[in-house]
mmCIF file of C-alpha atoms in Angstrom:
data_model
loop_
_atom_site.group_PDB
_atom_site.id
_atom_site.type_symbol
_atom_site.label_atom_id
_atom_site.label_comp_id
_atom_site.label_asym_id
_atom_site.label_seq_id
_atom_site.Cartn_x
_atom_site.Cartn_y
_atom_site.Cartn_z
ATOM 1 C CA UNK A 176 -21.306 21.202 29.138
ATOM 2 C CA UNK A 177 -19.713 17.783 29.314
ATOM 3 C CA UNK A 178 -15.983 17.419 28.679
ATOM 4 C CA UNK A 179 -14.295 14.055 28.209
ATOM 5 C CA UNK A 180 -10.528 13.620 28.493
ATOM 6 C CA UNK A 181 -8.875 10.458 27.173
ATOM 7 C CA UNK A 182 -5.362 9.082 27.740
ATOM 8 C CA UNK A 183 -3.028 8.003 26.315
ATOM 9 C CA UNK A 184 -3.255 9.372 22.778
ATOM 10 C CA UNK A 185 -1.123 6.509 21.454
ATOM 11 C CA UNK A 186 -0.453 3.076 22.911
ATOM 12 C CA UNK A 187 1.808 0.385 21.575
ATOM 13 C CA UNK A 188 1.774 -3.139 23.031
ATOM 14 C CA UNK A 189 3.100 -6.551 22.138
ATOM 15 C CA UNK A 190 0.647 -9.170 20.976
ATOM 16 C CA UNK A 191 -0.742 -11.007 23.989
ATOM 17 C CA UNK A 192 -0.202 -8.125 26.397
ATOM 18 C CA UNK A 193 -2.998 -6.095 27.973
ATOM 19 C CA UNK A 194 -3.966 -2.557 26.991
ATOM 20 C CA UNK A 195 -5.660 0.000 29.229
ATOM 21 C CA UNK A 196 -7.199 3.282 28.102
ATOM 22 C CA UNK A 197 -8.538 5.793 30.589
ATOM 23 C CA UNK A 198 -11.148 8.543 30.378
ATOM 24 C CA UNK A 199 -12.410 11.187 32.752
ATOM 25 C CA UNK A 200 -15.606 13.191 32.431
ATOM 26 C CA UNK A 201 -16.798 16.414 33.996
ATOM 27 C CA UNK A 202 -20.611 16.234 34.149
ATOM 28 C CA UNK A 203 -21.815 14.262 37.156
ATOM 29 C CA UNK A 204 -25.184 13.837 35.392
ATOM 30 C CA UNK A 205 -23.592 11.629 32.716
ATOM 31 C CA UNK A 206 -24.802 8.074 33.088
ATOM 32 C CA UNK A 207 -23.933 6.239 29.882
ATOM 33 C CA UNK A 208 -20.370 5.470 28.837
ATOM 34 C CA UNK A 209 -19.731 3.651 25.553
ATOM 35 C CA UNK A 210 -16.457 2.706 23.916
ATOM 36 C CA UNK A 211 -15.992 2.686 20.164
ATOM 37 C CA UNK A 212 -13.383 1.183 17.859
ATOM 38 C CA UNK A 213 -12.753 3.009 14.601
ATOM 39 C CA UNK A 214 -10.654 1.787 11.718
ATOM 40 C CA UNK A 215 -9.298 4.246 9.198
ATOM 41 C CA UNK A 216 -12.042 5.731 7.050
ATOM 42 C CA UNK A 217 -14.758 3.630 8.680
ATOM 43 C CA UNK A 218 -17.638 4.272 11.026
ATOM 44 C CA UNK A 219 -17.160 3.910 14.804
ATOM 45 C CA UNK A 220 -18.183 0.487 16.098
ATOM 46 C CA UNK A 221 -19.594 0.096 19.584
ATOM 47 C CA UNK A 222 -17.507 -2.495 21.421
ATOM 48 C CA UNK A 223 -18.813 -2.188 24.961
ATOM 49 C CA UNK A 224 -20.819 0.216 27.085
ATOM 50 C CA UNK A 225 -21.634 0.702 30.739
ATOM 51 C CA UNK A 226 -24.398 2.475 32.609
ATOM 52 C CA UNK A 227 -23.881 4.401 35.800
ATOM 53 C CA UNK A 228 -25.548 1.813 38.026
ATOM 54 C CA UNK A 229 -22.826 -0.728 37.218
ATOM 55 C CA UNK A 230 -19.168 -0.647 38.250
ATOM 56 C CA UNK A 231 -17.765 -3.156 35.823
ATOM 57 C CA UNK A 232 -18.783 -4.988 32.688
ATOM 58 C CA UNK A 233 -16.951 -7.665 30.759
ATOM 59 C CA UNK A 234 -17.332 -9.172 27.302
ATOM 60 C CA UNK A 235 -14.742 -11.823 26.493
ATOM 61 C CA UNK A 236 -11.384 -9.996 26.206
ATOM 62 C CA UNK A 237 -12.856 -6.554 26.767
ATOM 63 C CA UNK A 238 -13.855 -5.010 30.067
ATOM 64 C CA UNK A 239 -14.884 -1.566 31.212
ATOM 65 C CA UNK A 240 -14.741 -0.200 34.748
ATOM 66 C CA UNK A 241 -16.507 2.890 36.033
ATOM 67 C CA UNK A 242 -15.789 4.989 39.124
ATOM 68 C CA UNK A 243 -18.630 7.491 39.413
ATOM 69 C CA UNK A 244 -17.183 9.163 42.489
ATOM 70 C CA UNK A 245 -13.939 9.970 40.708
ATOM 71 C CA UNK A 246 -15.700 10.461 37.360
ATOM 72 C CA UNK A 247 -13.464 8.155 35.412
ATOM 73 C CA UNK A 248 -13.850 4.995 33.403
ATOM 74 C CA UNK A 249 -11.402 2.670 31.715
ATOM 75 C CA UNK A 250 -11.246 0.160 28.892
ATOM 76 C CA UNK A 251 -9.226 -3.007 29.404
ATOM 77 C CA UNK A 252 -8.289 -5.290 26.533
ATOM 78 C CA UNK A 253 -6.568 -8.541 27.454
ATOM 79 C CA UNK A 254 -4.630 -10.917 25.210
ATOM 80 C CA UNK A 255 -4.332 -8.280 22.521
ATOM 81 C CA UNK A 256 -4.175 -9.335 18.891
ATOM 82 C CA UNK A 257 -2.939 -7.441 15.809
ATOM 83 C CA UNK A 258 -6.545 -7.019 14.659
ATOM 84 C CA UNK A 259 -7.196 -4.975 17.804
ATOM 85 C CA UNK A 260 -5.050 -2.216 16.238
ATOM 86 C CA UNK A 261 -7.335 0.787 15.641
ATOM 87 C CA UNK A 262 -8.361 4.073 17.199
ATOM 88 C CA UNK A 263 -10.503 3.739 20.316
ATOM 89 C CA UNK A 264 -12.847 6.455 21.549
ATOM 90 C CA UNK A 265 -14.612 6.760 24.856
ATOM 91 C CA UNK A 266 -17.773 8.839 25.160
ATOM 92 C CA UNK A 267 -20.222 10.043 27.763
ATOM 93 C CA UNK A 268 -23.908 10.886 27.597
ATOM 94 C CA UNK A 269 -26.625 11.947 29.979
ATOM 95 C CA UNK A 270 -30.380 11.459 29.786
ATOM 96 C CA UNK A 271 -31.113 15.126 30.471
ATOM 97 C CA UNK A 272 -28.920 16.151 27.533
ATOM 98 C CA UNK A 273 -30.947 13.993 25.170
ATOM 99 C CA UNK A 274 -28.382 11.221 25.140
ATOM 100 C CA UNK A 275 -26.009 13.091 22.853
ATOM 101 C CA UNK A 276 -22.517 11.623 22.890
ATOM 102 C CA UNK A 277 -19.475 13.660 23.834
ATOM 103 C CA UNK A 278 -16.318 11.901 22.687
ATOM 104 C CA UNK A 279 -12.830 11.744 24.117
ATOM 105 C CA UNK A 280 -9.851 12.588 21.935
ATOM 106 C CA UNK A 281 -9.122 9.001 20.941
ATOM 107 C CA UNK A 282 -6.317 6.494 21.521
ATOM 108 C CA UNK A 283 -4.414 4.955 18.630
ATOM 109 C CA UNK A 284 -3.663 1.397 19.688
ATOM 110 C CA UNK A 285 -0.963 -0.536 17.885
ATOM 111 C CA UNK A 286 -0.518 -4.230 18.631
ATOM 112 C CA UNK A 287 2.801 -5.553 17.387
ATOM 113 C CA UNK A 288 2.980 -9.211 16.410
ATOM 114 C CA UNK B 176 -30.898 -4.876 11.881
ATOM 115 C CA UNK B 177 -30.200 -1.231 12.857
ATOM 116 C CA UNK B 178 -28.530 -0.185 9.618
ATOM 117 C CA UNK B 179 -27.772 3.428 8.798
ATOM 118 C CA UNK B 180 -26.648 4.502 5.337
ATOM 119 C CA UNK B 181 -25.131 7.725 4.071
ATOM 120 C CA UNK B 182 -24.997 9.108 0.577
ATOM 121 C CA UNK B 183 -22.711 9.972 -1.027
ATOM 122 C CA UNK B 184 -19.738 8.159 0.484
ATOM 123 C CA UNK B 185 -17.320 10.602 -1.140
ATOM 124 C CA UNK B 186 -17.844 13.968 -2.767
ATOM 125 C CA UNK B 187 -15.538 16.548 -4.269
ATOM 126 C CA UNK B 188 -16.877 20.018 -4.878
ATOM 127 C CA UNK B 189 -15.576 23.414 -5.826
ATOM 128 C CA UNK B 190 -15.231 26.224 -3.322
ATOM 129 C CA UNK B 191 -18.420 28.267 -3.072
ATOM 130 C CA UNK B 192 -20.814 25.489 -4.038
ATOM 131 C CA UNK B 193 -23.240 23.598 -1.779
ATOM 132 C CA UNK B 194 -23.256 19.901 -0.996
ATOM 133 C CA UNK B 195 -26.069 17.788 0.414
ATOM 134 C CA UNK B 196 -25.408 14.645 2.449
ATOM 135 C CA UNK B 197 -28.180 12.155 3.209
ATOM 136 C CA UNK B 198 -28.473 9.945 6.265
ATOM 137 C CA UNK B 199 -31.044 7.140 6.229
ATOM 138 C CA UNK B 200 -32.136 4.596 8.806
ATOM 139 C CA UNK B 201 -32.930 1.553 6.679
ATOM 140 C CA UNK B 202 -34.769 -0.779 9.043
ATOM 141 C CA UNK B 203 -35.940 1.374 11.915
ATOM 142 C CA UNK B 204 -37.526 4.711 12.586
ATOM 143 C CA UNK B 205 -35.362 7.485 13.963
ATOM 144 C CA UNK B 206 -36.985 10.498 15.552
ATOM 145 C CA UNK B 207 -33.536 11.760 16.443
ATOM 146 C CA UNK B 208 -30.374 11.755 14.386
ATOM 147 C CA UNK B 209 -27.000 13.315 15.104
ATOM 148 C CA UNK B 210 -24.396 14.840 12.805
ATOM 149 C CA UNK B 211 -20.687 14.689 13.578
ATOM 150 C CA UNK B 212 -17.615 16.047 11.878
ATOM 151 C CA UNK B 213 -14.223 14.371 12.110
ATOM 152 C CA UNK B 214 -10.989 15.948 10.904
ATOM 153 C CA UNK B 215 -7.978 13.698 10.176
ATOM 154 C CA UNK B 216 -6.526 12.124 13.321
ATOM 155 C CA UNK B 217 -9.092 13.887 15.490
ATOM 156 C CA UNK B 218 -12.162 12.912 17.437
ATOM 157 C CA UNK B 219 -15.802 13.047 16.441
ATOM 158 C CA UNK B 220 -17.239 16.466 17.156
ATOM 159 C CA UNK B 221 -20.997 16.709 17.517
ATOM 160 C CA UNK B 222 -22.354 19.377 15.197
ATOM 161 C CA UNK B 223 -26.082 19.162 15.760
ATOM 162 C CA UNK B 224 -29.024 17.083 16.895
ATOM 163 C CA UNK B 225 -31.662 16.587 14.245
ATOM 164 C CA UNK B 226 -35.262 15.983 15.321
ATOM 165 C CA UNK B 227 -37.974 14.861 12.937
ATOM 166 C CA UNK B 228 -40.448 17.619 12.222
ATOM 167 C CA UNK B 229 -38.642 20.324 14.153
ATOM 168 C CA UNK B 230 -35.602 22.545 13.954
ATOM 169 C CA UNK B 231 -32.191 21.084 14.602
ATOM 170 C CA UNK B 232 -30.281 21.945 17.750
ATOM 171 C CA UNK B 233 -26.758 23.101 16.946
ATOM 172 C CA UNK B 234 -23.730 22.809 19.200
ATOM 173 C CA UNK B 235 -21.908 25.936 20.248
ATOM 174 C CA UNK B 236 -19.682 27.279 17.516
ATOM 175 C CA UNK B 237 -21.467 25.531 14.640
ATOM 176 C CA UNK B 238 -22.919 27.961 12.094
ATOM 177 C CA UNK B 239 -26.546 27.023 11.532
ATOM 178 C CA UNK B 240 -26.769 29.068 8.344
ATOM 179 C CA UNK B 241 -23.802 27.232 6.880
ATOM 180 C CA UNK B 242 -24.772 23.711 7.917
ATOM 181 C CA UNK B 243 -28.452 23.302 7.083
ATOM 182 C CA UNK B 244 -30.151 20.283 8.576
ATOM 183 C CA UNK B 245 -33.529 18.936 7.535
ATOM 184 C CA UNK B 246 -35.214 15.914 9.140
ATOM 185 C CA UNK B 247 -38.404 15.640 7.128
ATOM 186 C CA UNK B 248 -39.212 11.988 7.784
ATOM 187 C CA UNK B 249 -38.589 9.329 10.408
ATOM 188 C CA UNK B 250 -35.922 7.700 8.251
ATOM 189 C CA UNK B 251 -34.110 10.581 6.566
ATOM 190 C CA UNK B 252 -32.026 13.522 7.705
ATOM 191 C CA UNK B 253 -29.986 15.701 5.379
ATOM 192 C CA UNK B 254 -27.028 17.970 6.001
ATOM 193 C CA UNK B 255 -26.316 20.682 3.451
ATOM 194 C CA UNK B 256 -22.959 22.403 3.572
ATOM 195 C CA UNK B 257 -23.588 25.781 1.956
ATOM 196 C CA UNK B 258 -20.910 27.861 0.258
ATOM 197 C CA UNK B 259 -18.310 25.219 1.028
ATOM 198 C CA UNK B 260 -14.692 26.211 1.529
ATOM 199 C CA UNK B 261 -11.531 24.080 1.756
ATOM 200 C CA UNK B 262 -11.646 24.251 5.568
ATOM 201 C CA UNK B 263 -14.979 22.405 5.437
ATOM 202 C CA UNK B 264 -13.200 19.373 3.997
ATOM 203 C CA UNK B 265 -13.776 16.630 6.535
ATOM 204 C CA UNK B 266 -15.401 13.281 7.284
ATOM 205 C CA UNK B 267 -19.071 13.801 8.110
ATOM 206 C CA UNK B 268 -20.772 11.015 10.053
ATOM 207 C CA UNK B 269 -24.385 10.713 11.074
ATOM 208 C CA UNK B 270 -25.937 8.513 13.708
ATOM 209 C CA UNK B 271 -29.536 7.579 14.372
ATOM 210 C CA UNK B 272 -31.392 6.618 17.501
ATOM 211 C CA UNK B 273 -33.917 3.801 17.191
ATOM 212 C CA UNK B 274 -37.227 5.282 18.335
ATOM 213 C CA UNK B 275 -38.649 1.832 18.910
ATOM 214 C CA UNK B 276 -36.209 0.781 21.639
ATOM 215 C CA UNK B 277 -37.066 3.639 23.935
ATOM 216 C CA UNK B 278 -33.396 3.973 24.876
ATOM 217 C CA UNK B 279 -32.063 7.537 24.797
ATOM 218 C CA UNK B 280 -28.508 6.315 24.418
ATOM 219 C CA UNK B 281 -27.951 3.711 21.732
ATOM 220 C CA UNK B 282 -26.977 5.261 18.431
ATOM 221 C CA UNK B 283 -26.215 3.557 15.152
ATOM 222 C CA UNK B 284 -23.613 5.210 12.983
ATOM 223 C CA UNK B 285 -23.603 5.697 9.252
ATOM 224 C CA UNK B 286 -20.484 4.876 7.191
ATOM 225 C CA UNK B 287 -19.525 8.524 6.814
ATOM 226 C CA UNK B 288 -19.132 10.927 3.900
ATOM 227 C CA UNK B 289 -15.714 12.194 2.879
ATOM 228 C CA UNK B 290 -16.089 15.798 1.666
ATOM 229 C CA UNK B 291 -13.245 17.442 -0.206
ATOM 230 C CA UNK B 292 -13.587 21.085 -1.218
ATOM 231 C CA UNK B 293 -11.150 22.267 -3.880
#
């Protein structure tokens, strides 16, 4: 089955700096890669996603890149703000597995003012 | 749109009792729903895929006789934790796939249920 590895587990940056979180996956059939932000005790919120036919996608301060050959994808947050502090999860899904999401271990991002 | 609710939001029960958690899609139909479990400071672990009108598909290592899933309508799936023990204490989150979009990927998450077994 699919296995998703996520690094780093914790990340601390100064406000205004960039943050990068990386994930690798094992199943070459995976073709959907979402990123979620989760605040303590709350539901995960989808912040950006990418399909396998696209190498990069951007939404304001957030961008995701995908390298299908190397089976890794990354989340980039620019101009970080204290409200970006949360736990971020990457995930992978494939159509032939019914679209079920397999999550990475999570990254606790702390943005210091 | 695309709102998913869970009930209850928090529940405390005694060891050995059963607890039922409801997951509802409020403004869309969901043929497929998913149940996850999340321990403190850990990731979301998929427990099972719930399909309306058929048996749930459980992930490896999840006891189907302990975690009973019923998906009797297009807007409701329930998870019953039977004979709960303290190690079952966790945050249970459901998600639902909007049947109408035709996308196999987009899932909408419920707010989660905090289960504490004493």
